[in-house]
Each structure stands twice: as C-alpha cells, then as structure tokens.
C-alpha positions as protocol buffer text, in pm:
chain_id: "A"
residue {
  index: 1
  type: MET
  ca { x: 1037 y: 1155 z: 3100 }
}
residue {
  index: 2
  type: VAL
  ca { x: 799 y: 813 z: 3099 }
}
residue {
  index: 3
  type: ILE
  ca { x: 882 y: 517 z: 3145 }
}
residue {
  index: 4
  type: LEU
  ca { x: 720 y: 255 z: 2874 }
}
residue {
  index: 5
  type: SER
  ca { x: 622 y: -95 z: 2977 }
}
residue {
  index: 6
  type: PRO
  ca { x: 795 y: -354 z: 2715 }
}
residue {
  index: 7
  type: SER
  ca { x: 411 y: -486 z: 2742 }
}
residue {
  index: 8
  type: LEU
  ca { x: 275 y: -149 z: 2605 }
}
residue {
  index: 9
  type: SER
  ca { x: 447 y: -133 z: 2272 }
}
residue {
  index: 10
  type: LEU
  ca { x: 611 y: -335 z: 1952 }
}
residue {
  index: 11
  type: PHE
  ca { x: 893 y: -96 z: 1949 }
}
residue {
  index: 12
  type: THR
  ca { x: 1044 y: -8 z: 2328 }
}
residue {
  index: 13
  type: SER
  ca { x: 1315 y: 168 z: 2499 }
}
residue {
  index: 14
  type: ASN
  ca { x: 1449 y: 259 z: 2830 }
}
residue {
  index: 15
  type: HIS
  ca { x: 1343 y: 590 z: 2747 }
}
residue {
  index: 16
  type: PHE
  ca { x: 1062 y: 707 z: 2554 }
}
residue {
  index: 17
  type: LEU
  ca { x: 1108 y: 1117 z: 2520 }
}
residue {
  index: 18
  type: VAL
  ca { x: 788 y: 1357 z: 2515 }
}
residue {
  index: 19
  type: PRO
  ca { x: 762 y: 1676 z: 2454 }
}
residue {
  index: 20
  type: PRO
  ca { x: 652 y: 1922 z: 2722 }
}
residue {
  index: 21
  type: ASN
  ca { x: 340 y: 1997 z: 2606 }
}
residue {
  index: 22
  type: LEU
  ca { x: 185 y: 1624 z: 2544 }
}
residue {
  index: 23
  type: CYS
  ca { x: -28 y: 1524 z: 2835 }
}
residue {
  index: 24
  type: PHE
  ca { x: -269 y: 1159 z: 2814 }
}
residue {
  index: 25
  type: ARG
  ca { x: -479 y: 1040 z: 3052 }
}
residue {
  index: 26
  type: GLU
  ca { x: -559 y: 679 z: 3036 }
}
residue {
  index: 27
  type: GLN
  ca { x: -894 y: 515 z: 2971 }
}
residue {
  index: 28
  type: ASN
  ca { x: -1059 y: 202 z: 2989 }
}
residue {
  index: 29
  type: ARG
  ca { x: -1118 y: 87 z: 2621 }
}
residue {
  index: 30
  type: THR
  ca { x: -1479 y: 208 z: 2557 }
}
residue {
  index: 31
  type: LEU
  ca { x: -1731 y: 265 z: 2219 }
}
residue {
  index: 32
  type: VAL
  ca { x: -1795 y: 583 z: 2202 }
}
residue {
  index: 33
  type: GLN
  ca { x: -2136 y: 622 z: 1989 }
}
residue {
  index: 34
  type: GLN
  ca { x: -2155 y: 977 z: 1808 }
}
residue {
  index: 35
  type: SER
  ca { x: -2432 y: 1093 z: 1581 }
}
residue {
  index: 36
  type: LYS
  ca { x: -2145 y: 1162 z: 1287 }
}
residue {
  index: 37
  type: CYS
  ca { x: -1898 y: 877 z: 1371 }
}
residue {
  index: 38
  type: ARG
  ca { x: -1839 y: 584 z: 1596 }
}
residue {
  index: 39
  type: VAL
  ca { x: -1483 y: 505 z: 1737 }
}
residue {
  index: 40
  type: GLU
  ca { x: -1311 y: 289 z: 1948 }
}
residue {
  index: 41
  type: GLN
  ca { x: -1096 y: 529 z: 2197 }
}
residue {
  index: 42
  type: ILE
  ca { x: -834 y: 330 z: 2374 }
}
residue {
  index: 43
  type: LEU
  ca { x: -617 y: 727 z: 2473 }
}
residue {
  index: 44
  type: GLU
  ca { x: -783 y: 1071 z: 2450 }
}
residue {
  index: 45
  type: PRO
  ca { x: -577 y: 1396 z: 2471 }
}
residue {
  index: 46
  type: CYS
  ca { x: -667 y: 1610 z: 2774 }
}
residue {
  index: 47
  type: SER
  ca { x: -675 y: 1915 z: 2569 }
}
residue {
  index: 48
  type: LYS
  ca { x: -739 y: 2022 z: 2239 }
}
residue {
  index: 49
  type: PRO
  ca { x: -484 y: 1963 z: 1979 }
}
residue {
  index: 50
  type: ASN
  ca { x: -277 y: 2268 z: 1870 }
}
residue {
  index: 51
  type: LEU
  ca { x: -161 y: 2243 z: 1494 }
}
residue {
  index: 52
  type: HIS
  ca { x: 180 y: 2493 z: 1594 }
}
residue {
  index: 53
  type: ASN
  ca { x: 232 y: 2356 z: 1906 }
}
residue {
  index: 54
  type: GLY
  ca { x: 77 y: 2017 z: 1988 }
}
residue {
  index: 55
  type: PHE
  ca { x: 108 y: 1650 z: 1848 }
}
residue {
  index: 56
  type: CYS
  ca { x: -99 y: 1717 z: 1584 }
}
residue {
  index: 57
  type: ARG
  ca { x: 172 y: 1904 z: 1405 }
}
residue {
  index: 58
  type: ARG
  ca { x: 244 y: 1650 z: 1195 }
}
residue {
  index: 59
  type: GLU
  ca { x: 615 y: 1668 z: 1144 }
}
residue {
  index: 60
  type: LEU
  ca { x: 595 y: 1536 z: 1530 }
}
residue {
  index: 61
  type: LEU
  ca { x: 521 y: 1225 z: 1480 }
}
residue {
  index: 62
  type: LEU
  ca { x: 654 y: 1136 z: 1048 }
}
residue {
  index: 63
  type: PHE
  ca { x: 946 y: 1119 z: 1128 }
}
residue {
  index: 64
  type: GLY
  ca { x: 914 y: 1046 z: 1474 }
}
residue {
  index: 65
  type: VAL
  ca { x: 1102 y: 1233 z: 1781 }
}
residue {
  index: 66
  type: SER
  ca { x: 1205 y: 991 z: 1951 }
}
residue {
  index: 67
  type: SER
  ca { x: 1274 y: 752 z: 1676 }
}
residue {
  index: 68
  type: PRO
  ca { x: 1667 y: 722 z: 1736 }
}
residue {
  index: 69
  type: LEU
  ca { x: 1537 y: 576 z: 2073 }
}
residue {
  index: 70
  type: LEU
  ca { x: 1365 y: 314 z: 1930 }
}
residue {
  index: 71
  type: THR
  ca { x: 1476 y: -41 z: 1948 }
}
residue {
  index: 72
  type: VAL
  ca { x: 1298 y: -250 z: 1687 }
}
residue {
  index: 73
  type: LEU
  ca { x: 1215 y: -607 z: 1806 }
}
residue {
  index: 74
  type: PRO
  ca { x: 1294 y: -901 z: 1619 }
}
residue {
  index: 75
  type: SER
  ca { x: 1059 y: -969 z: 1334 }
}
residue {
  index: 76
  type: SER
  ca { x: 967 y: -1380 z: 1363 }
}
residue {
  index: 77
  type: GLY
  ca { x: 771 y: -1317 z: 1024 }
}
residue {
  index: 78
  type: SER
  ca { x: 442 y: -1260 z: 889 }
}
residue {
  index: 79
  type: LEU
  ca { x: 197 y: -1219 z: 1146 }
}
residue {
  index: 80
  type: ALA
  ca { x: -31 y: -1512 z: 1171 }
}
residue {
  index: 81
  type: GLU
  ca { x: -378 y: -1469 z: 1031 }
}
residue {
  index: 82
  type: GLY
  ca { x: -605 y: -1353 z: 1261 }
}
residue {
  index: 83
  type: ASP
  ca { x: -379 y: -1255 z: 1544 }
}
residue {
  index: 84
  type: VAL
  ca { x: -473 y: -877 z: 1491 }
}
residue {
  index: 85
  type: LYS
  ca { x: -812 y: -776 z: 1645 }
}
residue {
  index: 86
  type: MET
  ca { x: -966 y: -463 z: 1499 }
}
residue {
  index: 87
  type: ALA
  ca { x: -1224 y: -265 z: 1554 }
}
residue {
  index: 88
  type: SER
  ca { x: -1431 y: -81 z: 1286 }
}
residue {
  index: 89
  type: PHE
  ca { x: -1458 y: 348 z: 1298 }
}
residue {
  index: 90
  type: SER
  ca { x: -1705 y: 497 z: 999 }
}
residue {
  index: 91
  type: ASP
  ca { x: -1776 y: 807 z: 924 }
}
residue {
  index: 92
  type: GLU
  ca { x: -2139 y: 955 z: 833 }
}
residue {
  index: 93
  type: ILE
  ca { x: -2052 y: 1305 z: 709 }
}
residue {
  index: 94
  type: ASN
  ca { x: -1835 y: 1174 z: 404 }
}
residue {
  index: 95
  type: CYS
  ca { x: -1955 y: 773 z: 430 }
}
residue {
  index: 96
  type: TYR
  ca { x: -1675 y: 535 z: 412 }
}
residue {
  index: 97
  type: SER
  ca { x: -1593 y: 271 z: 699 }
}
residue {
  index: 98
  type: TYR
  ca { x: -1235 y: 129 z: 774 }
}
residue {
  index: 99
  type: LEU
  ca { x: -1080 y: -124 z: 1034 }
}
residue {
  index: 100
  type: TYR
  ca { x: -787 y: -17 z: 1267 }
}
residue {
  index: 101
  type: PRO
  ca { x: -603 y: -277 z: 1447 }
}
residue {
  index: 102
  type: VAL
  ca { x: -655 y: -269 z: 1866 }
}
residue {
  index: 103
  type: GLU
  ca { x: -437 y: -490 z: 1957 }
}
residue {
  index: 104
  type: LEU
  ca { x: -194 y: -771 z: 1914 }
}
residue {
  index: 105
  type: PRO
  ca { x: -306 y: -1061 z: 2192 }
}
residue {
  index: 106
  type: SER
  ca { x: 34 y: -1247 z: 2110 }
}
residue {
  index: 107
  type: LYS
  ca { x: 276 y: -1009 z: 2148 }
}
residue {
  index: 108
  type: LYS
  ca { x: 60 y: -818 z: 2417 }
}
residue {
  index: 109
  type: VAL
  ca { x: 40 y: -531 z: 2274 }
}
residue {
  index: 110
  type: ILE
  ca { x: -273 y: -308 z: 2331 }
}
residue {
  index: 111
  type: PHE
  ca { x: -269 y: 32 z: 2073 }
}
residue {
  index: 112
  type: LYS
  ca { x: -286 y: 400 z: 2189 }
}
residue {
  index: 113
  type: TRP
  ca { x: -464 y: 583 z: 1943 }
}
residue {
  index: 114
  type: VAL
  ca { x: -626 y: 936 z: 1991 }
}
residue {
  index: 115
  type: GLU
  ca { x: -786 y: 1095 z: 1732 }
}
residue {
  index: 116
  type: SER
  ca { x: -597 y: 1409 z: 1644 }
}
residue {
  index: 117
  type: ARG
  ca { x: -896 y: 1517 z: 1384 }
}
residue {
  index: 118
  type: LYS
  ca { x: -1241 y: 1437 z: 1384 }
}
residue {
  index: 119
  type: PRO
  ca { x: -1448 y: 1397 z: 1062 }
}
residue {
  index: 120
  type: GLU
  ca { x: -1537 y: 1719 z: 910 }
}
residue {
  index: 121
  type: ARG
  ca { x: -1645 y: 1806 z: 582 }
}
residue {
  index: 122
  type: TYR
  ca { x: -1461 y: 1887 z: 359 }
}
residue {
  index: 123
  type: SER
  ca { x: -1496 y: 2238 z: 291 }
}
residue {
  index: 124
  type: SER
  ca { x: -1373 y: 2301 z: 633 }
}
residue {
  index: 125
  type: ALA
  ca { x: -1085 y: 2016 z: 689 }
}
residue {
  index: 126
  type: ALA
  ca { x: -750 y: 2115 z: 682 }
}
residue {
  index: 127
  type: PRO
  ca { x: -599 y: 2159 z: 338 }
}
residue {
  index: 128
  type: LEU
  ca { x: -237 y: 1936 z: 246 }
}
residue {
  index: 129
  type: SER
  ca { x: -114 y: 2183 z: -22 }
}
residue {
  index: 130
  type: PRO
  ca { x: -114 y: 2559 z: -80 }
}
residue {
  index: 131
  type: ASP
  ca { x: -388 y: 2517 z: -311 }
}
residue {
  index: 132
  type: ALA
  ca { x: -574 y: 2345 z: -92 }
}
residue {
  index: 133
  type: ARG
  ca { x: -758 y: 2051 z: -278 }
}
residue {
  index: 134
  type: LEU
  ca { x: -600 y: 1752 z: -126 }
}
residue {
  index: 135
  type: ARG
  ca { x: -778 y: 1818 z: 280 }
}
residue {
  index: 136
  type: ILE
  ca { x: -780 y: 1554 z: 591 }
}
residue {
  index: 137
  type: VAL
  ca { x: -1134 y: 1505 z: 689 }
}
residue {
  index: 138
  type: SER
  ca { x: -994 y: 1249 z: 951 }
}
residue {
  index: 139
  type: GLU
  ca { x: -699 y: 1160 z: 1148 }
}
residue {
  index: 140
  type: ARG
  ca { x: -578 y: 899 z: 1447 }
}
residue {
  index: 141
  type: VAL
  ca { x: -207 y: 861 z: 1580 }
}
residue {
  index: 142
  type: ASP
  ca { x: -49 y: 618 z: 1796 }
}
residue {
  index: 143
  type: ILE
  ca { x: 195 y: 834 z: 1900 }
}
residue {
  index: 144
  type: ILE
  ca { x: 397 y: 587 z: 2065 }
}
residue {
  index: 145
  type: ASP
  ca { x: 461 y: 311 z: 1753 }
}
residue {
  index: 146
  type: ASN
  ca { x: 457 y: 561 z: 1502 }
}
residue {
  index: 147
  type: LEU
  ca { x: 149 y: 507 z: 1357 }
}
residue {
  index: 148
  type: ILE
  ca { x: -102 y: 702 z: 1163 }
}
residue {
  index: 149
  type: ILE
  ca { x: -392 y: 653 z: 939 }
}
residue {
  index: 150
  type: SER
  ca { x: -524 y: 934 z: 800 }
}
residue {
  index: 151
  type: ILE
  ca { x: -833 y: 993 z: 507 }
}
residue {
  index: 152
  type: THR
  ca { x: -779 y: 1261 z: 245 }
}
residue {
  index: 153
  type: ILE
  ca { x: -1008 y: 1404 z: -34 }
}
residue {
  index: 154
  type: GLY
  ca { x: -918 y: 1631 z: -301 }
}
residue {
  index: 155
  type: PRO
  ca { x: -996 y: 1651 z: -717 }
}
residue {
  index: 156
  type: PRO
  ca { x: -795 y: 1436 z: -940 }
}
residue {
  index: 157
  type: ASN
  ca { x: -467 y: 1622 z: -1037 }
}
residue {
  index: 158
  type: SER
  ca { x: -576 y: 1745 z: -1485 }
}
residue {
  index: 159
  type: LYS
  ca { x: -181 y: 1783 z: -1500 }
}
residue {
  index: 160
  type: ILE
  ca { x: -224 y: 1344 z: -1453 }
}
residue {
  index: 161
  type: ILE
  ca { x: -574 y: 1232 z: -1481 }
}
residue {
  index: 162
  type: LYS
  ca { x: -662 y: 1345 z: -1808 }
}
residue {
  index: 163
  type: SER
  ca { x: -931 y: 1193 z: -1879 }
}
residue {
  index: 164
  type: PRO
  ca { x: -1316 y: 1220 z: -1739 }
}
residue {
  index: 165
  type: ASP
  ca { x: -1376 y: 789 z: -1763 }
}
residue {
  index: 166
  type: LYS
  ca { x: -1221 y: 671 z: -1449 }
}
residue {
  index: 167
  type: SER
  ca { x: -1268 y: 314 z: -1666 }
}
residue {
  index: 168
  type: THR
  ca { x: -890 y: 415 z: -1845 }
}
residue {
  index: 169
  type: TRP
  ca { x: -711 y: 522 z: -1485 }
}
residue {
  index: 170
  type: THR
  ca { x: -441 y: 327 z: -1385 }
}
residue {
  index: 171
  type: ALA
  ca { x: -278 y: 285 z: -1012 }
}
residue {
  index: 172
  type: LYS
  ca { x: -14 y: 463 z: -1077 }
}
residue {
  index: 173
  type: GLU
  ca { x: -169 y: 741 z: -1264 }
}
residue {
  index: 174
  type: VAL
  ca { x: -429 y: 773 z: -943 }
}
residue {
  index: 175
  type: ALA
  ca { x: -74 y: 711 z: -695 }
}
residue {
  index: 176
  type: ASP
  ca { x: 25 y: 989 z: -877 }
}
residue {
  index: 177
  type: SER
  ca { x: -205 y: 1222 z: -878 }
}
residue {
  index: 178
  type: VAL
  ca { x: -213 y: 1181 z: -488 }
}
residue {
  index: 179
  type: LEU
  ca { x: 121 y: 1237 z: -390 }
}
residue {
  index: 180
  type: ALA
  ca { x: 127 y: 1570 z: -634 }
}
residue {
  index: 181
  type: ASP
  ca { x: -72 y: 1726 z: -387 }
}
residue {
  index: 182
  type: LYS
  ca { x: 34 y: 1570 z: -68 }
}
residue {
  index: 183
  type: SER
  ca { x: 271 y: 1850 z: 45 }
}
residue {
  index: 184
  type: ALA
  ca { x: 260 y: 2085 z: 300 }
}
residue {
  index: 185
  type: LEU
  ca { x: 515 y: 2298 z: 126 }
}
residue {
  index: 186
  type: ARG
  ca { x: 512 y: 2598 z: -165 }
}
residue {
  index: 187
  type: VAL
  ca { x: 704 y: 2355 z: -392 }
}
residue {
  index: 188
  type: THR
  ca { x: 582 y: 2249 z: -746 }
}
residue {
  index: 189
  type: SER
  ca { x: 405 y: 1901 z: -826 }
}
residue {
  index: 190
  type: THR
  ca { x: 691 y: 1742 z: -973 }
}
residue {
  index: 191
  type: GLN
  ca { x: 913 y: 1863 z: -687 }
}
residue {
  index: 192
  type: ARG
  ca { x: 613 y: 1700 z: -482 }
}
residue {
  index: 193
  type: MET
  ca { x: 581 y: 1391 z: -670 }
}
residue {
  index: 194
  type: ALA
  ca { x: 1013 y: 1359 z: -623 }
}
residue {
  index: 195
  type: GLU
  ca { x: 934 y: 1312 z: -248 }
}
residue {
  index: 196
  type: SER
  ca { x: 738 y: 1018 z: -230 }
}
residue {
  index: 197
  type: SER
  ca { x: 887 y: 703 z: -427 }
}
residue {
  index: 198
  type: VAL
  ca { x: 627 y: 446 z: -529 }
}
residue {
  index: 199
  type: LEU
  ca { x: 687 y: 79 z: -466 }
}
residue {
  index: 200
  type: ASP
  ca { x: 370 y: -92 z: -589 }
}
residue {
  index: 201
  type: ALA
  ca { x: 0 y: -20 z: -753 }
}
residue {
  index: 202
  type: HIS
  ca { x: -283 y: -197 z: -888 }
}
residue {
  index: 203
  type: THR
  ca { x: -615 y: -214 z: -903 }
}
residue {
  index: 204
  type: SER
  ca { x: -918 y: -383 z: -709 }
}
residue {
  index: 205
  type: GLU
  ca { x: -1290 y: -394 z: -664 }
}
residue {
  index: 206
  type: ILE
  ca { x: -1538 y: -356 z: -400 }
}
residue {
  index: 207
  type: ASP
  ca { x: -1926 y: -378 z: -463 }
}
residue {
  index: 208
  type: GLY
  ca { x: -1799 y: -334 z: -861 }
}
residue {
  index: 209
  type: GLN
  ca { x: -1651 y: -6 z: -756 }
}
residue {
  index: 210
  type: PRO
  ca { x: -1262 y: 71 z: -903 }
}
residue {
  index: 211
  type: TYR
  ca { x: -1029 y: 80 z: -563 }
}
residue {
  index: 212
  type: TRP
  ca { x: -623 y: 262 z: -653 }
}
residue {
  index: 213
  type: ASN
  ca { x: -407 y: 76 z: -437 }
}
residue {
  index: 214
  type: PHE
  ca { x: -60 y: 118 z: -349 }
}
residue {
  index: 215
  type: GLU
  ca { x: 230 y: 178 z: -114 }
}
residue {
  index: 216
  type: TYR
  ca { x: 503 y: 437 z: -109 }
}
residue {
  index: 217
  type: LEU
  ca { x: 803 y: 586 z: 95 }
}
residue {
  index: 218
  type: VAL
  ca { x: 831 y: 978 z: 189 }
}
residue {
  index: 219
  type: ARG
  ca { x: 1128 y: 1072 z: 255 }
}
residue {
  index: 220
  type: LYS
  ca { x: 1203 y: 1403 z: 466 }
}
residue {
  index: 221
  type: ALA
  ca { x: 1379 y: 1619 z: 228 }
}
residue {
  index: 222
  type: PRO
  ca { x: 1100 y: 1712 z: -35 }
}
residue {
  index: 223
  type: THR
  ca { x: 1345 y: 1846 z: -281 }
}
residue {
  index: 224
  type: LYS
  ca { x: 1624 y: 1735 z: -487 }
}
residue {
  index: 225
  type: THR
  ca { x: 1827 y: 2119 z: -357 }
}
residue {
  index: 226
  type: ALA
  ca { x: 1671 y: 1984 z: -28 }
}
residue {
  index: 227
  type: GLN
  ca { x: 1970 y: 1838 z: 205 }
}
residue {
  index: 228
  type: GLU
  ca { x: 1963 y: 1388 z: 139 }
}
residue {
  index: 229
  type: SER
  ca { x: 1751 y: 1287 z: 422 }
}
residue {
  index: 230
  type: ASN
  ca { x: 1788 y: 894 z: 622 }
}
residue {
  index: 231
  type: SER
  ca { x: 1399 y: 905 z: 748 }
}
residue {
  index: 232
  type: TYR
  ca { x: 1160 y: 730 z: 573 }
}
residue {
  index: 233
  type: ARG
  ca { x: 766 y: 713 z: 637 }
}
residue {
  index: 234
  type: HIS
  ca { x: 643 y: 330 z: 499 }
}
residue {
  index: 235
  type: TYR
  ca { x: 270 y: 415 z: 358 }
}
residue {
  index: 236
  type: VAL
  ca { x: 23 y: 204 z: 188 }
}
residue {
  index: 237
  type: ALA
  ca { x: -321 y: 328 z: 40 }
}
residue {
  index: 238
  type: SER
  ca { x: -617 y: 304 z: -97 }
}
residue {
  index: 239
  type: THR
  ca { x: -775 y: 543 z: -345 }
}
residue {
  index: 240
  type: THR
  ca { x: -1126 y: 525 z: -506 }
}
residue {
  index: 241
  type: GLU
  ca { x: -1378 y: 811 z: -653 }
}
residue {
  index: 242
  type: ARG
  ca { x: -1731 y: 950 z: -581 }
}
residue {
  index: 243
  type: ASP
  ca { x: -1908 y: 1292 z: -657 }
}
residue {
  index: 244
  type: GLY
  ca { x: -1558 y: 1399 z: -912 }
}
residue {
  index: 245
  type: TYR
  ca { x: -1299 y: 1333 z: -633 }
}
residue {
  index: 246
  type: LEU
  ca { x: -1082 y: 1090 z: -464 }
}
residue {
  index: 247
  type: TYR
  ca { x: -1090 y: 970 z: -106 }
}
residue {
  index: 248
  type: SER
  ca { x: -805 y: 787 z: 4 }
}
residue {
  index: 249
  type: ILE
  ca { x: -698 y: 637 z: 302 }
}
residue {
  index: 250
  type: ASN
  ca { x: -310 y: 590 z: 461 }
}
residue {
  index: 251
  type: ALA
  ca { x: -164 y: 418 z: 663 }
}
residue {
  index: 252
  type: SER
  ca { x: 160 y: 465 z: 807 }
}
residue {
  index: 253
  type: THR
  ca { x: 500 y: 399 z: 1047 }
}
residue {
  index: 254
  type: LEU
  ca { x: 905 y: 452 z: 1013 }
}
residue {
  index: 255
  type: ASN
  ca { x: 1034 y: 197 z: 771 }
}
residue {
  index: 256
  type: LYS
  ca { x: 1223 y: 53 z: 980 }
}
residue {
  index: 257
  type: GLN
  ca { x: 961 y: -87 z: 1131 }
}
residue {
  index: 258
  type: TRP
  ca { x: 744 y: -166 z: 849 }
}
residue {
  index: 259
  type: THR
  ca { x: 838 y: -614 z: 879 }
}
residue {
  index: 260
  type: ILE
  ca { x: 618 y: -612 z: 1212 }
}
residue {
  index: 261
  type: LEU
  ca { x: 368 y: -303 z: 1158 }
}
residue {
  index: 262
  type: GLY
  ca { x: 341 y: -306 z: 722 }
}
residue {
  index: 263
  type: PRO
  ca { x: 127 y: -635 z: 732 }
}
residue {
  index: 264
  type: ILE
  ca { x: -135 y: -483 z: 992 }
}
residue {
  index: 265
  type: LEU
  ca { x: -161 y: -173 z: 788 }
}
residue {
  index: 266
  type: LYS
  ca { x: -203 y: -334 z: 459 }
}
residue {
  index: 267
  type: LYS
  ca { x: -553 y: -515 z: 634 }
}
residue {
  index: 268
  type: THR
  ca { x: -638 y: -114 z: 736 }
}
residue {
  index: 269
  type: ALA
  ca { x: -617 y: 13 z: 368 }
}
residue {
  index: 270
  type: ASP
  ca { x: -752 y: -289 z: 202 }
}
residue {
  index: 271
  type: SER
  ca { x: -1075 y: -255 z: 433 }
}
residue {
  index: 272
  type: PHE
  ca { x: -1092 y: 127 z: 336 }
}
residue {
  index: 273
  type: HIS
  ca { x: -1455 y: 132 z: 130 }
}
residue {
  index: 274
  type: LEU
  ca { x: -1737 y: 403 z: 71 }
}
residue {
  index: 275
  type: LEU
  ca { x: -2073 y: 336 z: 228 }
}
residue {
  index: 276
  type: PRO
  ca { x: -2389 y: 494 z: 93 }
}
residue {
  index: 277
  type: PRO
  ca { x: -2456 y: 788 z: 135 }
}
residue {
  index: 278
  type: THR
  ca { x: -2711 y: 883 z: 411 }
}
residue {
  index: 279
  type: GLU
  ca { x: -2935 y: 1213 z: 489 }
}
residue {
  index: 280
  type: ASN
  ca { x: -2573 y: 1308 z: 718 }
}
residue {
  index: 281
  type: TYR
  ca { x: -2357 y: 1259 z: 418 }
}
residue {
  index: 282
  type: VAL
  ca { x: -2194 y: 1587 z: 320 }
}
residue {
  index: 283
  type: PRO
  ca { x: -2057 y: 1595 z: -50 }
}
residue {
  index: 284
  type: PRO
  ca { x: -1701 y: 1762 z: -117 }
}
residue {
  index: 285
  type: PHE
  ca { x: -1857 y: 1995 z: -381 }
}
residue {
  index: 286
  type: LYS
  ca { x: -2144 y: 2162 z: -89 }
}
residue {
  index: 287
  type: ASP
  ca { x: -2114 y: 2502 z: 33 }
}
residue {
  index: 288
  type: PRO
  ca { x: -1722 y: 2567 z: -82 }
}
residue {
  index: 289
  type: TRP
  ca { x: -1701 y: 2902 z: 130 }
}
residue {
  index: 290
  type: ARG
  ca { x: -1853 y: 2690 z: 454 }
}
residue {
  index: 291
  type: PHE
  ca { x: -1509 y: 2650 z: 728 }
}
residue {
  index: 292
  type: TRP
  ca { x: -1736 y: 2520 z: 990 }
}
C-alpha cells in the first residue's frame, strides 16, 4: 500500500491501492531522443509490461480498479488558457504528432506518464478486435490520475463507410466506423457500437486534410444482455485518413473526472496531426506478414 501526496495528483485518497505486480521508479523529467520517437518521460516501468498480468492489462486502468477510493476535487470551472504545460510526442514510424499534458502549475500537479506501448508498425501492433483490423500502435498511461492516450490505425469499416471519397464522410460515420472495430470482445459490430455513446461529432481541417473529431462515453458492459455498469470512461478523439487507413487518437479518463481533465484532453486531441512521411515511415499495408 502506497501513500500519495495530494500535490502529486488531481484526484487524491488516503490510500491508493497498487496491485503487487506493479512497481515504478521515480525519475527526474528527462528528454529522451530516440531514432523512432521523441518522448518526455516522467516515470518508466521497472520491468517490461505483461499484457496479461501487468499494468498494461487495459481493463485495470480503463475502469479504475482504485476508483472507489478516489475523491474528485471540486472544480473551479474551466482551466485558464495557458495553465497546462504540454510536451510534444512524435512517432517517425507512423508519422504523426500530438501534445500531451505534463504539468498543471496552478494545482501543483505533475502528470506521471508511462509508455505502456512504444510506437511500432501496424503489422506488429496489438489488435483491438478479433479480426485485428484496428490496432494500437502506441499508448501512454497515467495510472495515478487514470488517463490514457492511445493511437490506433485501421481501415474504414465498409459496412458503415461505403464511399471511397473521404470528402463525403461525416464525422458521425467515421466515429461509428472506429467504434465498431474498437472492442477486444467477440461480439458483433452492432453490439460494439451499443457499448459506446457518441456525444458530439464534427469535422475540422489541418493543412487541407480533414480531421473528424468526436466525443463519446464507453460503459463497461459490452452487450445488451450483460449486466448494466455504472463505470464509464469519457473519451475525446480525432481521426484522419492516409493510405486508405484511419489514424485516430483517443484520450480518456473516468467520466467523474471529466470536468477537470476533459479540457486538457481536448487540447491533446486537437493537437493530433499527421507528419510528412520520411524514410522511417512504414505504411500500414507494407509487409502485413511481418510481426516484429
């Protein structure tokens, strides 16, 4: 059992339960330049994540194992512009970039990010559904404040997006296409969509490229026959298209924390954009047989 200082997190409790197989090593914030990605690290895992037993088991964070112990601080309204300090992340393998929060000076909060999935090519990335269409190519988590930022790549769902002309696609169609493939459970696309509720969808442009932005809730119970759940995650996402594939950023936290963290995560989603391909770029369709 670990006692957390209130100054380390927006959401505090007297005791924060950490599973026995989780361990972290504090680091001074350093800027790490790697050949494939650039990332400012605050924490790093002391051992390689295990998809079945370690903290990379997404269910542990998605619906907050420790959430009953968390007390949300009263919100003083939206955060002042410029209050959040952001760092830049770039992935040269898949050629995209986004900003993520590292500090809230006014609340004396430093976000504790861990790279749960380092950037990798589409062919070797972890699938989000049994058909392996939609895959996570990178992901970072803050397990203390229950935040997840993930990047997924996958082809459009042909049952929802029927036209090859992306200028005719609506934000709601793109949102439904992404969410229909976003489930690790063996259920139908319709059942996966029923798991999620789209709250808002709109289209924007960056350098003439369309970006479909949407906000949605995901409940724990994935099907109509499953028991209803009171656990929700609140997501904000931005999706764009390149080489016939949808590139999406999804930033989320528990719904009860959205009042404080939602405006911050929206900045992250709005900053997501594709980068011009370089010699290190690996298109999703290249070497589909390769898994390393």
